């Protein structure tokens, strides 16, 4: 079985993947080693670790649940974003928009995969990792609402966390369209992850 602590560490490593990649690239550059083509492979390592955990968890269960495979798909969908994104570093916003609108296949594939992956991961955070969304089904309607059991008494904490999570995910996509310094993107992702950790712990605590 894959323990919760292992999952948590692997997810945190994902958010630090940009930092690890930058450090490795700088070390290779200092050693005069060709480095450009290795960056996406380094970035992918934490995602592949997490993907392997999901598959191990699925096959280790006596009655496997499809949610493990869906979670594995979420991490697998990150790989095209990483490799396509490596080839879409903008020189200027004008060139980026020109590439997207004038039929540049790489840009269009990257944009589609980035939006799909971010929306997928955002929904997974809310529904599965944080367990914030509950549904009330009747014969005629299905209504979604915030779950009843909350550690923090004020629901605004949860609304703010959802807003920050979504905004920082959009920033990551936007960094390929506008000039955003990589350090700002990495710091924003680390902040997003630590907010995620708080509510992930809360959900795990409530389930136990």
XYZ file of C-alpha atoms in Angstrom, residues 47-152:
106
model
C 4.891 13.522 -11.551
C 6.046 10.057 -12.619
C 6.642 9.104 -8.982
C 3.105 10.156 -8.114
C 1.738 8.359 -11.178
C 3.486 5.161 -10.072
C 2.023 5.537 -6.565
C -1.509 5.784 -7.976
C -1.035 2.652 -10.076
C 0.536 0.733 -7.175
C -2.356 1.790 -4.949
C -4.849 0.624 -7.568
C -3.313 -2.823 -8.060
C -2.705 -3.339 -4.331
C -6.416 -3.087 -3.517
C -8.504 -6.222 -3.276
C -11.378 -4.365 -4.913
C -9.688 -1.628 -6.966
C -11.489 1.693 -7.147
C -11.500 3.597 -10.423
C -10.654 6.850 -8.624
C -7.040 5.635 -8.409
C -6.850 5.295 -12.184
C -8.504 8.675 -12.680
C -5.940 10.202 -10.333
C -3.172 8.481 -12.310
C -4.618 10.026 -15.477
C -4.421 13.441 -13.824
C -0.674 13.087 -13.304
C -0.173 11.537 -16.736
C -1.896 14.563 -18.295
C 0.821 16.773 -16.786
C 3.571 15.197 -18.906
C 2.464 16.673 -22.282
C 2.126 20.080 -20.603
C 5.730 19.889 -19.380
C 7.282 18.801 -22.684
C 5.161 21.040 -24.909
C 5.685 23.931 -22.501
C 9.446 23.488 -22.795
C 9.127 24.379 -26.482
C 6.790 27.339 -25.966
C 8.877 29.692 -23.845
C 7.801 33.158 -25.013
C 10.128 35.790 -26.393
C 7.267 38.265 -26.400
C 3.545 38.243 -25.764
C 2.893 39.247 -29.364
C 4.744 36.184 -30.666
C 2.869 33.965 -28.247
C -0.565 35.205 -29.287
C 0.510 35.047 -32.929
C 1.561 31.416 -32.454
C -1.713 30.462 -30.798
C -3.999 32.228 -33.264
C -2.123 31.513 -36.498
C -2.295 27.740 -36.294
C 0.974 26.862 -34.558
C 0.201 23.248 -33.662
C 2.645 23.060 -30.736
C 1.139 26.142 -29.118
C -2.409 24.931 -29.626
C -1.599 21.492 -28.212
C 0.147 23.052 -25.224
C -2.731 25.449 -24.540
C -5.328 22.676 -24.741
C -3.325 20.281 -22.556
C -2.500 23.001 -19.997
C -6.139 24.091 -19.626
C -7.333 20.468 -19.449
C -4.738 19.503 -16.832
C -5.293 22.608 -14.690
C -9.087 22.220 -14.731
C -8.753 18.497 -13.976
C -6.352 19.098 -11.070
C -8.411 22.007 -9.695
C -11.594 19.910 -9.661
C -9.724 17.006 -8.069
C -8.401 19.289 -5.320
C -11.894 20.447 -4.397
C -13.769 17.165 -4.712
C -11.253 14.468 -3.772
C -8.216 15.927 -1.985
C -10.095 18.516 0.085
C -13.495 16.814 -0.004
C -15.196 20.206 0.052
C -17.971 19.481 -2.426
C -21.016 17.469 -1.439
C -24.111 16.793 -3.506
C -27.732 16.726 -2.399
C -29.690 14.676 -4.907
C -33.465 14.611 -5.173
C -35.754 13.102 -7.785
C -35.641 16.269 -9.869
C -32.405 18.115 -9.042
C -28.842 17.662 -7.850
C -27.411 20.513 -5.773
C -23.744 20.967 -4.899
C -22.715 22.573 -1.612
C -19.869 22.943 0.853
C -19.546 19.932 3.158
C -20.992 20.226 6.672
C -17.963 19.141 8.717
C -15.466 22.016 8.733
C -12.461 22.425 11.009
C -12.400 26.192 10.449
